């Protein structure tokens, strides 16, 4: 009466049969497979090889499938060595919004690796890179977040970089930030958005005091 | 008596943070409900004030405290026909769409994770039998998995409390269950309709044999994961699915907090997420 | 009352735009990224979208492209972004934006262009 069945035989997996050897050379070669599934699995399996960052970064530059790119970014974050970090940071400079944003998400999750390069990124000559760096701070579990944000609003000339920092300070700001916030409001007194967001951040800090 | 208070600004700060992390939004009318639970956690963690609790919540590396809060703010109860609109969506929209695109006679595969004590997987089976004419034409495989072996054996047993079946219409209850030992025993046919397995969805080697799924029900699980685990679980699902397959999440969950791999898809009954047809 | 969906990952920006638009008598909904915006736009009819470009999960371009490919009534969209050397403006129009504004927006400017796209007298 019922058409419910249970699996008779193991599922056929046609494309990603990890048929090639799962050693470093086999996997590196698999990165060029014509099947996205095979490439994704190679990318994941490569995480167990400390020297894999270079081939992954190289693949990222030419990879067109979004799901494989996502996997590469995750693997690079797991590897977390210098090559991997450089590869991820390069994505912040990409013209492609989706790649930039995925890199930001991945970087948020690795505070120990990201911490040491934050200062350099916050001083990057490209204001977009500075904004994206603040986006990384948004979820970064690192004790210096507030200090970094204060240094941004004290020093950065670009209004949108400061605006992004204030947005985050309205969540993580403490009484330490009060003076910097007030100075910023003076500095951009004719920018309604800055005034609005500084007032909000100050209100939150002050009301939270009691 | 407690001296801890949550100011209005604290509340809006928390509301925003929680919304960003989980997608759940509290109306101001929920203020009392939220404050009460926040104060409970502030006390339990000896944080002393909202401020230091919030700093801990925001910066703790394990994400455990956030998970505890999500638990407190949601009702995680499982019973038959919970969030029934999604089963309606399954039979009225999702399956017709899948069948329309089908090019062979292979079985339709539905995966329900986590199985918990089995209510969801059995609800799907019942719904197909009662409300989907395609069941006479197509073979269907329902696989239901959990990480917890104890809960799996409970699911296989299929014995439920009156509370767990209280949403079922009498007709269905009598058709598929018998009253036994102060509860309801599900019939053998249904027991045999579902395959229960143990799997850790975060473990690629374990998930690898789960393939070619047409529909995945993953309700009220990912909301308890941290950002990285959520995204990873979504990648595992992506690989477990056929192109064009659908993912159904719980009613308070949204793919907007999980992954960008899937496309938002609107059916009259529900929003679900589709693995793009052109992807493999 | 006309309803506007404000899409931005920064909470303060959403509040700021809400404040401006509500003061002018519009009703405002919010979304944190492109996916949430699609979830909302597919179940409710909006009169206007105000869309940020850089957002996690699905950016403003992706949102507009997917929205414009849907078989639903289409509302106009204002894309807002930080000024930069990248060719955001062209990409915005290609994705289906009706107008491009540079952040941070000014209240009078935002209202003027919103009214314009909503077909109201300015």
Coordinates of C-alpha atoms in Angstrom, one line a residue:
Chain A
X1 CA 0.0 0.0 0.0
X2 CA 2.7 2.4 0.8
X3 CA 5.4 3.7 -1.6
X4 CA 7.9 4.3 1.1
X5 CA 11.2 2.6 0.6
X6 CA 14.5 2.3 2.3
X7 CA 17.7 2.7 0.6
X8 CA 18.6 -0.5 -1.3
X9 CA 22.2 0.3 -2.3
X10 CA 24.6 3.0 -1.3
X11 CA 23.9 6.3 -3.2
X12 CA 25.7 6.6 -6.4
X13 CA 28.0 9.5 -6.2
X14 CA 29.1 10.2 -9.7
X15 CA 31.2 13.4 -9.6
X16 CA 33.2 13.6 -6.6
X17 CA 34.3 10.1 -6.1
X18 CA 37.3 10.9 -4.3
X19 CA 39.0 8.5 -6.7
X20 CA 42.2 10.5 -7.0
X21 CA 44.7 9.9 -4.3
X22 CA 44.0 12.1 -1.3
X23 CA 47.6 13.1 -1.0
X24 CA 48.7 16.7 -1.6
X25 CA 49.5 16.2 -5.3
X26 CA 46.3 14.3 -6.0
X27 CA 44.2 16.9 -4.3
X28 CA 46.0 19.9 -5.9
X29 CA 45.3 18.3 -9.3
X30 CA 41.7 17.8 -8.3
X31 CA 41.3 21.5 -7.9
X32 CA 41.2 21.7 -11.7
X33 CA 38.4 19.0 -12.0
X34 CA 35.6 20.0 -14.2
X35 CA 33.1 19.1 -11.5
X36 CA 32.4 21.7 -8.8
X37 CA 31.6 19.0 -6.3
X38 CA 35.0 17.4 -6.8
X39 CA 36.7 20.7 -6.4
X40 CA 34.8 21.5 -3.2
X41 CA 35.8 18.2 -1.6
X42 CA 39.4 18.7 -2.7
X43 CA 39.4 22.1 -1.1
X44 CA 38.1 20.7 2.1
X45 CA 40.4 17.8 2.2
X46 CA 43.4 20.1 1.5
X47 CA 43.0 21.6 5.0
X48 CA 45.0 18.8 6.4
X49 CA 48.1 19.9 4.5
X50 CA 49.9 22.9 6.0
X51 CA 51.4 23.8 2.6
X52 CA 48.0 24.0 0.9
X53 CA 47.4 27.7 1.2
X54 CA 49.4 28.6 -2.0
X55 CA 47.4 26.3 -4.3
X56 CA 44.2 27.4 -2.7
X57 CA 44.9 31.1 -3.2
X58 CA 45.9 30.4 -6.8
X59 CA 42.7 28.5 -7.4
X60 CA 40.6 31.3 -5.8
X61 CA 41.9 33.7 -8.4
X62 CA 40.3 31.8 -11.2
X63 CA 37.5 29.9 -9.5
X64 CA 34.1 30.9 -10.9
X65 CA 31.8 28.7 -8.9
X66 CA 30.4 30.5 -5.8
X67 CA 30.1 27.3 -3.7
X68 CA 33.7 26.4 -4.4
X69 CA 34.9 29.9 -3.6
X70 CA 33.0 29.7 -0.3
X71 CA 34.8 26.5 0.5
X72 CA 38.2 27.9 -0.4
X73 CA 37.7 30.9 1.9
X74 CA 36.7 28.5 4.8
X75 CA 39.7 26.4 4.2
X76 CA 42.1 29.4 4.1
X77 CA 40.7 30.6 7.4
X78 CA 41.3 27.2 8.9
X79 CA 44.8 27.1 7.6
X80 CA 45.4 30.7 8.9
X81 CA 49.1 30.9 7.9
X82 CA 50.6 34.0 6.3
X83 CA 49.9 32.9 2.7
X84 CA 46.3 32.2 3.6
X85 CA 45.9 35.5 5.4
X86 CA 47.3 37.4 2.5
X87 CA 45.0 35.6 0.2
X88 CA 42.0 36.5 2.3
X89 CA 43.1 40.1 2.7
X90 CA 43.5 40.4 -1.1
X91 CA 39.8 39.5 -1.4
X92 CA 39.0 42.7 0.5
X93 CA 40.4 44.6 -2.5
X94 CA 38.3 42.7 -5.0
X95 CA 35.9 44.5 -7.3
X96 CA 33.4 41.8 -6.6
X97 CA 31.2 42.6 -3.6
X98 CA 30.2 39.0 -2.9
X99 CA 33.8 37.9 -2.6
X100 CA 34.7 40.8 -0.4
X101 CA 31.8 40.1 1.9
X102 CA 32.5 36.5 2.2
X103 CA 36.1 37.2 3.1
X104 CA 34.9 39.6 5.8
X105 CA 32.7 36.9 7.2
X106 CA 35.5 34.3 7.3
X107 CA 38.0 36.8 8.9
X108 CA 35.6 37.7 11.6
X109 CA 35.8 34.1 13.0
X110 CA 39.6 34.0 13.4
X111 CA 40.5 36.7 16.0
X112 CA 43.9 35.2 16.8
X113 CA 45.1 35.4 13.2
X114 CA 43.4 38.6 12.3
X115 CA 44.4 40.6 15.5
X116 CA 48.0 41.2 14.4
X117 CA 47.1 42.7 11.1
X118 CA 44.2 44.9 12.1
X119 CA 46.4 48.0 12.7
X120 CA 47.9 47.8 9.2
X121 CA 44.5 47.3 7.6
X122 CA 43.0 50.3 9.5
X123 CA 45.7 52.4 8.0
X124 CA 45.3 51.1 4.5
X125 CA 45.3 53.8 1.9
X126 CA 42.0 52.5 0.4
X127 CA 39.1 53.7 2.5
X128 CA 37.0 50.8 1.4
X129 CA 39.5 48.4 2.9
X130 CA 39.4 50.4 6.2
X131 CA 35.6 50.1 6.2
X132 CA 35.7 46.4 5.5
X133 CA 38.2 46.0 8.4
X134 CA 35.7 47.6 10.7
X135 CA 33.1 45.2 9.4
X136 CA 35.5 42.4 10.5
X137 CA 35.6 44.0 14.0
X138 CA 31.8 43.8 14.1
X139 CA 31.9 40.1 15.3
X140 CA 35.5 39.7 16.1
X141 CA 36.0 38.4 19.6
X142 CA 39.0 40.4 20.5
X143 CA 39.8 42.6 23.5
X144 CA 41.1 45.5 21.5
X145 CA 38.0 46.1 19.5
X146 CA 37.0 49.3 21.3
X147 CA 40.5 50.7 21.2
X148 CA 40.8 50.1 17.5
X149 CA 37.5 51.9 16.9
X150 CA 38.5 54.8 19.0
X151 CA 41.7 55.3 17.0
X152 CA 39.6 55.2 13.8
X153 CA 37.2 58.0 15.0
X154 CA 40.1 60.0 16.4
X155 CA 42.2 59.9 13.2
X156 CA 40.4 58.9 10.1
X157 CA 39.4 61.7 7.7
X158 CA 36.9 59.7 5.7
X159 CA 33.4 60.2 6.9
X160 CA 32.1 56.7 6.0
X161 CA 35.0 55.0 7.7
X162 CA 34.1 56.9 10.9
X163 CA 30.4 56.3 10.4
X164 CA 31.1 52.5 10.3
X165 CA 33.1 52.7 13.4
X166 CA 30.4 54.7 15.3
X167 CA 27.8 52.2 14.3
X168 CA 29.8 49.5 16.1
X169 CA 30.7 51.7 19.0
X170 CA 27.0 52.0 19.7
X171 CA 27.2 48.3 20.6
X172 CA 30.6 47.9 22.2
X173 CA 31.4 51.4 23.3
X174 CA 32.1 52.2 27.0
X175 CA 32.8 55.4 28.9
X176 CA 36.3 55.2 27.4
X177 CA 34.9 56.2 24.0
X178 CA 32.9 59.2 25.2
X179 CA 35.5 61.9 24.5
X180 CA 36.4 60.5 21.1
X181 CA 32.7 60.4 20.1
X182 CA 32.2 64.0 21.2
X183 CA 35.3 65.1 19.2
X184 CA 34.1 63.3 16.2
X185 CA 30.7 65.0 16.3
X186 CA 32.5 68.3 16.3
X187 CA 34.7 67.3 13.5
X188 CA 31.7 66.4 11.3
X189 CA 29.2 68.8 12.7
X190 CA 27.6 69.3 9.3
X191 CA 27.0 65.6 8.7
X192 CA 23.5 64.7 10.0
X193 CA 24.3 61.0 10.0
X194 CA 27.4 61.3 12.2
X195 CA 25.5 63.6 14.6
X196 CA 22.6 61.1 14.8
X197 CA 24.8 58.0 15.3
X198 CA 27.1 59.7 17.8
X199 CA 24.1 60.9 19.9
X200 CA 22.8 57.3 19.8
X201 CA 26.1 55.8 20.9
X202 CA 26.5 58.4 23.7
X203 CA 23.0 57.8 24.9
X204 CA 23.6 54.1 25.1
X205 CA 26.9 54.4 26.9
X206 CA 25.5 56.9 29.4
X207 CA 22.3 55.0 30.1
X208 CA 24.2 51.8 30.5
X209 CA 26.2 53.3 33.3
X210 CA 23.5 53.1 35.8
Chain B
X1 CA 15.0 40.0 45.1
X2 CA 17.2 41.3 42.4
X3 CA 18.7 44.7 41.9
X4 CA 19.7 44.1 38.3
X5 CA 17.8 46.2 35.8
X6 CA 17.8 46.5 32.1
X7 CA 17.5 50.0 30.8
X8 CA 15.7 50.9 27.6
X9 CA 19.0 51.5 25.8
X10 CA 20.3 48.2 27.1
X11 CA 17.2 46.5 25.7
X12 CA 17.6 48.1 22.3
X13 CA 21.3 47.2 22.2
X14 CA 20.5 43.6 23.1
X15 CA 17.6 43.5 20.6
X16 CA 19.9 44.6 17.8
X17 CA 22.7 42.2 18.7
X18 CA 20.3 39.2 19.0
X19 CA 18.6 40.1 15.8
X20 CA 21.9 40.3 13.9
X21 CA 23.0 36.9 15.3
X22 CA 19.7 35.0 15.0
X23 CA 17.3 36.9 12.9
X24 CA 14.8 36.9 15.8
X25 CA 13.1 40.1 16.5
X26 CA 11.4 41.2 19.7
X27 CA 8.5 43.6 19.7
X28 CA 8.6 46.1 22.5
X29 CA 5.6 44.3 24.0
X30 CA 8.0 41.4 24.6
X31 CA 10.1 43.6 26.8
X32 CA 9.1 41.9 30.1
X33 CA 9.7 38.4 28.7
X34 CA 13.2 39.3 27.4
X35 CA 14.2 41.3 30.5
X36 CA 13.2 38.4 32.7
X37 CA 15.4 35.9 30.8
X38 CA 18.3 38.3 30.5
X39 CA 18.3 38.9 34.3
X40 CA 18.1 35.2 34.8
X41 CA 21.3 34.7 32.8
X42 CA 23.1 37.8 34.3
X43 CA 22.5 36.2 37.7
X44 CA 23.4 32.7 36.6
X45 CA 26.7 33.9 35.2
X46 CA 27.5 36.2 38.2
X47 CA 27.9 39.1 35.8
X48 CA 26.5 41.6 38.2
X49 CA 25.2 44.0 35.5
X50 CA 23.8 44.0 32.0
X51 CA 26.9 45.8 30.8
X52 CA 29.4 43.1 31.9
X53 CA 27.1 40.4 30.8
X54 CA 26.7 41.9 27.4
X55 CA 30.5 42.2 27.0
X56 CA 30.9 38.6 27.9
X57 CA 28.1 37.6 25.5
X58 CA 29.7 39.6 22.7
X59 CA 33.3 38.5 23.2
X60 CA 33.2 34.9 24.6
X61 CA 34.8 32.6 22.1
X62 CA 32.7 29.5 22.5
X63 CA 29.4 31.1 21.7
X64 CA 27.9 29.0 24.5
X65 CA 26.2 31.8 26.3
X66 CA 24.5 32.9 23.2
X67 CA 23.2 29.4 22.7
X68 CA 21.8 29.3 26.2
X69 CA 20.0 32.6 25.5
X70 CA 18.6 31.3 22.3
X71 CA 17.3 28.3 24.2
X72 CA 15.6 30.5 26.7
X73 CA 14.1 32.8 24.1
X74 CA 12.6 30.0 22.0
X75 CA 10.3 27.2 22.7
X76 CA 12.1 24.1 21.6
X77 CA 9.4 21.5 21.8
X78 CA 8.8 18.8 19.3
X79 CA 5.3 17.4 18.6
X80 CA 3.4 16.0 15.6
X81 CA 2.5 18.5 12.9
X82 CA 4.5 21.2 14.5
X83 CA 4.7 24.1 12.0
X84 CA 2.2 22.3 9.9
X85 CA 2.2 25.0 7.1
X86 CA 5.6 23.6 6.0
X87 CA 4.1 20.1 5.5
X88 CA 1.4 21.7 3.5
X89 CA 4.1 23.5 1.5
X90 CA 5.8 20.1 1.0
X91 CA 2.8 18.4 -0.5
X92 CA 1.1 21.3 -2.3
X93 CA 4.2 23.1 -3.7
X94 CA 7.6 21.5 -3.2
X95 CA 6.9 17.9 -4.3
X96 CA 4.8 19.0 -7.3
X97 CA 7.7 21.2 -8.3
X98 CA 10.2 18.3 -7.8
X99 CA 8.1 15.9 -9.8
X100 CA 7.7 18.3 -12.6
X101 CA 11.4 18.6 -13.1
X102 CA 12.1 14.9 -12.6
X103 CA 13.7 13.1 -15.5
X104 CA 13.8 9.5 -14.2
X105 CA 11.9 7.1 -11.9
X106 CA 14.4 7.3 -9.0
X107 CA 12.9 7.7 -5.5
X108 CA 12.3 11.1 -4.0
X109 CA 14.6 11.5 -1.0
X110 CA 13.6 13.5 2.0
X111 CA 16.0 14.0 4.9
X112 CA 14.9 15.2 8.3
X113 CA 17.6 16.4 10.6
X114 CA 17.7 16.3 13.6
X115 CA 15.4 13.4 14.0
X116 CA 14.9 14.1 17.7
X117 CA 12.3 11.6 18.9
X118 CA 10.9 11.2 15.4
X119 CA 7.8 13.3 15.3
X120 CA 8.9 15.3 12.3
X121 CA 9.8 12.4 10.1
X122 CA 6.6 10.5 11.0
X123 CA 4.6 13.7 10.4
X124 CA 6.1 13.9 6.9
X125 CA 5.1 10.3 6.2
X126 CA 1.6 10.8 7.5
X127 CA 1.2 14.0 5.5
X128 CA 2.3 12.3 2.3
X129 CA -0.1 9.5 2.8
X130 CA -3.0 11.8 3.6
X131 CA -2.4 14.7 1.3
X132 CA -0.2 13.8 -1.6
X133 CA -1.6 11.8 -4.5
X134 CA 1.9 11.4 -5.9
X135 CA 2.6 8.8 -3.3
X136 CA 0.9 6.2 -5.5
X137 CA 3.2 7.1 -8.4
X138 CA 6.6 7.7 -6.8
X139 CA 8.8 5.9 -4.4
X140 CA 9.8 8.0 -1.4
X141 CA 12.6 7.6 1.0
X142 CA 12.4 9.3 4.3
X143 CA 15.7 9.4 6.2
X144 CA 15.9 10.9 9.6
X145 CA 19.2 11.5 11.4
X146 CA 20.4 12.6 14.8
X147 CA 23.7 12.8 16.6
X148 CA 22.2 11.2 19.7
X149 CA 21.8 7.4 19.6
X150 CA 19.5 7.3 22.5
X151 CA 17.0 9.7 21.0
X152 CA 17.2 7.6 17.8
X153 CA 16.2 4.4 19.5
X154 CA 13.3 6.3 21.1
X155 CA 12.3 7.5 17.6
X156 CA 12.4 4.0 16.3
X157 CA 10.2 2.8 19.1
X158 CA 7.6 5.3 18.2
X159 CA 5.8 5.6 21.5
X160 CA 4.5 9.1 22.3
X161 CA 2.9 11.0 25.1
X162 CA -0.6 12.4 24.7
X163 CA 0.9 15.9 24.6
X164 CA 3.0 15.0 21.6
X165 CA 0.1 13.9 19.5
X166 CA -2.4 16.5 20.7
X167 CA -2.3 18.4 17.4
X168 CA -3.3 15.4 15.3
X169 CA -6.9 15.2 14.2
X170 CA -8.7 12.3 15.8
X171 CA -9.1 10.5 12.5
X172 CA -5.4 10.5 11.9
X173 CA -4.6 9.5 15.5
X174 CA -6.9 6.5 15.3
X175 CA -5.7 5.5 11.9
X176 CA -2.0 5.4 12.7
X177 CA -1.7 5.0 16.4
X178 CA -2.9 2.7 19.1
X179 CA -3.4 3.7 22.7
X180 CA -0.9 1.8 24.9
X181 CA 0.9 2.3 28.2
X182 CA -0.6 5.7 28.8
X183 CA 0.6 6.9 25.4
X184 CA 0.3 6.4 21.7
X185 CA 2.1 3.7 19.8
X186 CA 2.7 4.5 16.1
X187 CA 1.8 1.7 13.6
X188 CA 4.4 -0.6 12.1
X189 CA 3.8 0.6 8.6
X190 CA 5.0 4.1 9.6
X191 CA 7.8 2.8 11.6
X192 CA 9.0 1.0 8.5
X193 CA 8.5 4.1 6.3
X194 CA 11.3 6.0 8.0
X195 CA 14.9 5.1 8.1
X196 CA 16.6 6.5 11.3
X197 CA 20.4 6.9 11.3
X198 CA 23.0 8.4 13.4
X199 CA 25.1 11.2 11.9
X200 CA 27.1 14.2 13.0
X201 CA 26.3 16.8 10.3
X202 CA 29.5 18.6 11.1
X203 CA 31.6 15.6 10.2
X204 CA 32.3 15.5 6.4
X205 CA 33.2 11.8 6.4
X206 CA 29.9 10.9 8.1
X207 CA 27.8 13.1 5.8
X208 CA 29.4 12.0 2.6
X209 CA 27.1 9.1 2.0
X210 CA 24.0 11.3 2.4
X211 CA 23.4 12.3 -1.2
X212 CA 20.9 13.2 -3.8
X213 CA 18.3 14.6 -1.3
X214 CA 15.3 16.4 -2.9
X215 CA 14.2 18.0 0.4
X216 CA 15.9 18.6 3.7
X217 CA 14.0 19.5 6.8
X218 CA 16.4 21.1 9.2
X219 CA 14.2 23.0 11.7
X220 CA 15.3 24.7 14.9
X221 CA 18.8 23.3 14.8
X222 CA 21.1 25.8 13.1
X223 CA 19.8 28.7 15.2
X224 CA 21.7 27.1 18.1
X225 CA 25.0 27.0 16.1
X226 CA 27.6 29.7 16.0
X227 CA 28.2 31.6 12.7
X228 CA 31.0 29.3 11.4
X229 CA 29.2 26.0 12.2
X230 CA 26.0 27.2 10.6
X231 CA 27.8 28.1 7.4
X232 CA 29.6 24.8 7.5
X233 CA 26.4 22.8 8.1
X234 CA 24.8 24.6 5.1
X235 CA 27.8 23.6 2.9
X236 CA 27.3 20.0 4.0
X237 CA 23.6 20.2 3.1
X238 CA 24.4 21.8 -0.2
X239 CA 26.5 18.8 -1.1
X240 CA 23.9 16.3 0.1
X241 CA 21.3 17.8 -2.2
X242 CA 20.3 17.4 -5.8
X243 CA 20.4 20.6 -7.8
X244 CA 17.0 22.2 -7.5
X245 CA 16.3 20.6 -4.1
X246 CA 14.8 22.5 -1.2
X247 CA 15.7 23.2 2.4
X248 CA 13.1 24.0 5.0
X249 CA 14.1 25.8 8.2
X250 CA 12.2 26.5 11.4
X251 CA 9.8 29.4 11.5
X252 CA 12.1 31.6 13.6
X253 CA 15.1 30.8 11.4
X254 CA 16.3 32.5 8.3
X255 CA 18.9 31.6 5.7
X256 CA 19.9 35.2 5.9
X257 CA 21.9 34.3 9.1
X258 CA 23.3 31.1 7.7
X259 CA 24.6 30.9 4.2
X260 CA 24.4 32.5 0.7
X261 CA 24.6 29.2 -1.1
X262 CA 20.8 28.9 -1.5
X263 CA 18.2 30.9 -3.3
X264 CA 15.2 32.3 -1.5
X265 CA 12.1 30.7 -2.9
X266 CA 8.5 31.7 -2.2
X267 CA 5.6 29.3 -2.2
X268 CA 2.1 30.3 -1.1
X269 CA 2.5 28.4 2.1
X270 CA 6.1 29.2 3.1
X271 CA 9.5 30.6 2.2
X272 CA 12.0 27.8 1.5
X273 CA 15.5 27.7 0.1
X274 CA 16.6 26.1 -3.1
X275 CA 19.9 24.8 -4.3
X276 CA 20.3 26.5 -7.6
X277 CA 19.4 24.3 -10.6
X278 CA 22.6 25.0 -12.5
X279 CA 24.9 24.0 -9.6
X280 CA 26.4 20.7 -8.9
Chain C
X1 CA 0.5 54.7 3.8
X2 CA 3.4 53.9 1.6
X3 CA 5.9 51.4 2.9
X4 CA 9.7 51.5 2.4
X5 CA 12.1 48.6 3.0
X6 CA 15.5 49.9 4.3
X7 CA 18.2 47.3 3.7
X8 CA 21.5 47.8 5.5
X9 CA 23.7 45.7 7.7
X10 CA 24.5 48.6 10.0
X11 CA 21.8 49.0 12.6
X12 CA 22.5 52.7 13.0
X13 CA 22.0 53.4 9.3
X14 CA 18.7 51.5 9.4
X15 CA 17.6 53.6 12.4
X16 CA 18.7 56.8 10.8
X17 CA 16.8 56.1 7.5
X18 CA 13.8 55.0 9.5
X19 CA 13.8 58.2 11.5
X20 CA 13.9 60.3 8.4
X21 CA 11.3 58.4 6.5
X22 CA 8.9 57.9 9.4
X23 CA 9.0 61.7 10.2
X24 CA 7.8 62.2 6.7
X25 CA 4.9 59.9 7.1
X26 CA 6.1 56.7 5.5
X27 CA 6.0 53.3 7.1
X28 CA 9.4 51.6 7.3
X29 CA 10.5 47.9 7.5
X30 CA 14.1 46.8 7.9
X31 CA 16.3 44.0 6.6
X32 CA 19.9 43.3 7.5
X33 CA 21.1 41.8 4.3
X34 CA 19.9 40.8 0.8
X35 CA 18.5 37.4 1.8
X36 CA 16.4 38.8 4.5
X37 CA 15.3 41.6 2.2
X38 CA 14.2 39.0 -0.4
X39 CA 12.3 37.1 2.2
X40 CA 10.4 40.2 3.1
X41 CA 10.0 41.6 -0.4
X42 CA 8.5 38.3 -1.7
X43 CA 5.7 38.3 0.9
X44 CA 4.9 42.0 1.2
X45 CA 4.5 44.7 -1.4
X46 CA 6.8 47.6 -0.9
X47 CA 6.7 50.9 -2.6
X48 CA 10.4 51.6 -2.5
X49 CA 13.6 49.9 -1.5
X50 CA 16.6 51.7 0.0
X51 CA 19.5 49.3 -0.5
X52 CA 23.1 49.3 0.8
X53 CA 25.7 47.6 -1.4
X54 CA 28.1 45.9 0.9
X55 CA 26.3 43.4 3.1
X56 CA 27.0 39.9 4.3
X57 CA 25.4 36.8 2.7
X58 CA 23.8 38.6 -0.2
X59 CA 24.9 42.1 -1.2
X60 CA 22.8 44.9 -2.7
X61 CA 23.5 43.9 -6.3
X62 CA 22.6 40.3 -5.7
X63 CA 19.4 41.4 -3.9
X64 CA 18.3 43.6 -6.8
X65 CA 19.2 41.1 -9.5
X66 CA 17.2 38.4 -7.8
X67 CA 14.3 40.8 -7.0
X68 CA 14.2 42.0 -10.6
X69 CA 14.1 38.5 -11.9
X70 CA 11.0 37.7 -9.9
X71 CA 7.6 37.7 -11.4
X72 CA 6.2 40.2 -9.0
X73 CA 5.2 43.9 -9.1
X74 CA 8.4 45.8 -9.1
X75 CA 9.0 48.8 -6.9
X76 CA 11.8 51.4 -7.5
X77 CA 15.1 51.1 -5.6
X78 CA 17.6 53.6 -4.4
X79 CA 21.1 52.2 -3.9
X80 CA 23.3 53.8 -1.4
X81 CA 27.0 53.3 -1.0
X82 CA 30.2 54.8 0.2
X83 CA 32.1 56.8 -2.3
X84 CA 34.9 54.9 -3.8
X85 CA 37.0 54.3 -6.9
X86 CA 35.1 51.2 -7.7
X87 CA 32.5 51.5 -10.4
X88 CA 29.6 51.0 -8.0
X89 CA 27.2 53.4 -9.7
X90 CA 27.3 51.6 -13.1
X91 CA 27.0 48.2 -11.4
X92 CA 24.1 49.5 -9.3
X93 CA 22.1 50.6 -12.4
X94 CA 23.0 47.4 -14.2
X95 CA 21.6 45.4 -11.2
X96 CA 18.3 47.3 -11.5
X97 CA 18.7 50.3 -9.2
X98 CA 16.7 53.4 -10.2
X99 CA 18.9 55.9 -8.4
X100 CA 22.3 55.9 -6.8
X101 CA 23.2 58.0 -3.7
X102 CA 26.4 58.4 -1.8
X103 CA 26.6 57.8 1.9
X104 CA 26.1 59.3 4.3
X105 CA 22.8 60.5 3.0
X106 CA 21.3 63.8 3.9
X107 CA 17.7 63.9 5.2
X108 CA 16.4 66.4 2.6
X109 CA 18.2 64.6 -0.2
X110 CA 16.9 61.2 0.8
X111 CA 13.3 62.5 1.1
X112 CA 13.4 64.4 -2.1
X113 CA 14.6 61.4 -4.1
X114 CA 12.2 59.0 -2.3
X115 CA 9.3 61.2 -3.2
X116 CA 10.5 61.4 -6.7
X117 CA 10.6 57.7 -7.1
X118 CA 7.3 57.2 -5.3
X119 CA 5.7 59.5 -7.9
X120 CA 4.9 62.2 -5.4
X121 CA 5.3 66.0 -5.8
X122 CA 8.6 67.0 -4.4

